[in-house]
Coordinates of C-alpha atoms in Angstrom, one line a residue:
X1 CA -8.8 -4.0 3.0
X2 CA -9.1 -3.2 6.7
X3 CA -6.5 -0.8 8.2
X4 CA -5.3 -0.9 11.8
X5 CA -3.4 2.1 13.1
X6 CA -1.7 1.4 16.4
X7 CA 0.7 2.6 19.0
X8 CA 2.8 -0.3 20.3
X9 CA 2.4 0.9 23.9
X10 CA -1.4 1.0 23.7
X11 CA -3.2 -1.9 25.4
X12 CA -6.3 -1.1 23.3
X13 CA -4.2 -1.5 20.1
X14 CA -3.0 -4.9 21.3
X15 CA -6.6 -5.9 22.0
X16 CA -7.8 -4.8 18.6
X17 CA -5.0 -6.7 16.8
X18 CA -5.7 -9.9 18.8
X19 CA -9.4 -9.6 18.1
X20 CA -8.9 -9.2 14.4
X21 CA -6.5 -12.2 14.3
X22 CA -8.8 -14.3 16.4
X23 CA -11.6 -13.7 13.9
X24 CA -9.4 -14.3 10.9
X25 CA -9.9 -10.8 9.5
X26 CA -7.1 -9.6 7.3
X27 CA -5.8 -6.2 8.0
X28 CA -2.9 -3.9 7.2
X29 CA -1.2 -2.6 10.4
X30 CA 0.6 0.6 10.8
X31 CA 2.5 2.0 13.8
X32 CA 1.6 5.7 13.6
X33 CA 4.3 6.6 16.1
X34 CA 7.1 5.5 13.9
X35 CA 5.2 6.1 10.6
X36 CA 3.0 9.2 11.3
X37 CA 0.0 10.1 9.2
X38 CA 0.2 12.8 6.5
X39 CA -2.5 15.5 6.0
X40 CA -4.5 13.5 3.4
X41 CA -4.6 10.4 5.7
X42 CA -5.9 12.6 8.6
X43 CA -8.6 14.0 6.3
X44 CA -9.6 10.5 5.1
X45 CA -10.1 9.5 8.8
X46 CA -12.0 12.6 9.6
X47 CA -14.4 12.0 6.6
X48 CA -15.4 8.7 8.3
X49 CA -16.1 10.2 11.7
X50 CA -19.6 11.0 12.9
X51 CA -18.5 13.9 15.2
X52 CA -15.4 15.1 13.5
X53 CA -12.3 15.8 15.6
X54 CA -14.2 14.9 18.7
X55 CA -14.1 11.2 17.6
X56 CA -10.3 11.1 17.0
X57 CA -8.7 13.6 19.4
X58 CA -7.4 12.1 22.7
X59 CA -8.3 14.7 25.3
X60 CA -6.5 12.6 27.9
X61 CA -3.1 12.8 26.1
X62 CA -0.3 14.8 27.5
X63 CA 0.1 16.8 24.3
X64 CA -3.6 17.8 24.3
X65 CA -3.3 19.2 27.8
X66 CA 0.0 20.9 27.1
X67 CA -1.3 22.6 23.9
X68 CA -4.4 23.9 25.7
X69 CA -6.2 24.6 22.5
X70 CA -9.9 24.9 21.8
X71 CA -10.1 22.3 19.1
X72 CA -13.7 23.3 18.3
X73 CA -12.6 26.7 17.1
X74 CA -9.9 25.5 14.8
X75 CA -10.2 25.5 11.0
X76 CA -9.9 22.1 9.4
X77 CA -6.5 22.9 7.9
X78 CA -5.2 23.9 11.3
X79 CA -6.6 20.8 13.0
X80 CA -5.0 18.6 10.4
X81 CA -1.7 20.4 10.7
X82 CA -1.7 19.9 14.5
X83 CA -2.5 16.2 14.2
X84 CA 0.2 15.7 11.6
X85 CA 2.7 17.6 13.8
X86 CA 1.6 15.9 17.1
X87 CA 0.6 12.3 16.3
X88 CA 0.0 11.6 20.0
X89 CA -3.2 13.7 19.7
X90 CA -4.9 10.8 18.0
X91 CA -6.8 8.1 19.9
X92 CA -5.6 4.6 19.2
X93 CA -6.3 2.1 17.8
X94 CA -8.0 3.3 14.6
X95 CA -9.7 0.5 12.7
X96 CA -11.2 1.4 9.3
X97 CA -12.0 0.5 5.8
X98 CA -13.6 2.6 3.0
X99 CA -16.9 3.0 4.8
X100 CA -16.5 2.2 8.5
X101 CA -14.4 3.6 11.4
X102 CA -13.8 2.6 14.9
X103 CA -11.6 4.7 17.2
X104 CA -10.4 3.0 20.4
X105 CA -11.2 -0.6 21.2
X106 CA -14.7 -1.6 22.0
X107 CA -15.6 -5.3 21.9
X108 CA -19.1 -4.7 20.7
X109 CA -18.4 -2.0 18.1
X110 CA -15.5 -3.8 16.5
X111 CA -17.9 -6.6 15.5
X112 CA -19.1 -4.4 12.7
X113 CA -16.0 -5.5 10.8
X114 CA -17.1 -9.1 10.9
X115 CA -18.6 -10.3 7.6
X116 CA -22.4 -10.1 7.6
X117 CA -22.7 -13.9 7.2
X118 CA -20.8 -14.5 10.4
X119 CA -22.8 -11.9 12.3
X120 CA -26.1 -13.5 11.0
X121 CA -24.9 -17.0 12.1
X122 CA -23.9 -15.7 15.5
X123 CA -27.3 -14.0 15.9
X124 CA -29.2 -17.2 15.0
X125 CA -27.1 -19.2 17.5
X126 CA -27.8 -16.6 20.2
X127 CA -31.6 -16.7 19.4
X128 CA -31.7 -20.5 19.6
X129 CA -29.9 -20.3 23.0
X130 CA -32.4 -17.9 24.3
X131 CA -35.3 -20.0 23.1
X132 CA -33.9 -23.2 24.8

């Protein structure tokens, strides 16, 4: 099952939700402002990242600037504690399943959640258009 973690005020969250619906992809949505993540959930997301906290921490958020912490020097447990305590530190939306993760909305990157058969069909259509 695909998970979509959102903030209602986030335009990117609304775009991700609309894209998933438009492509008939089922997902479970969660507002992480009203229903914050626990430590195990933060660790689960971190396991799917390529660059660790750099992938999920919003350096443009007010709380990031206010805390003025060097996140690279934090231990994993302290990082997780901070994210649990201050959910606004997390970039949104977060789209993930058991193997793949996308943080933020990127129209090209979100396509990885399309079933392979659909991606292959779209590629063939594009190739035939280029040949014409």
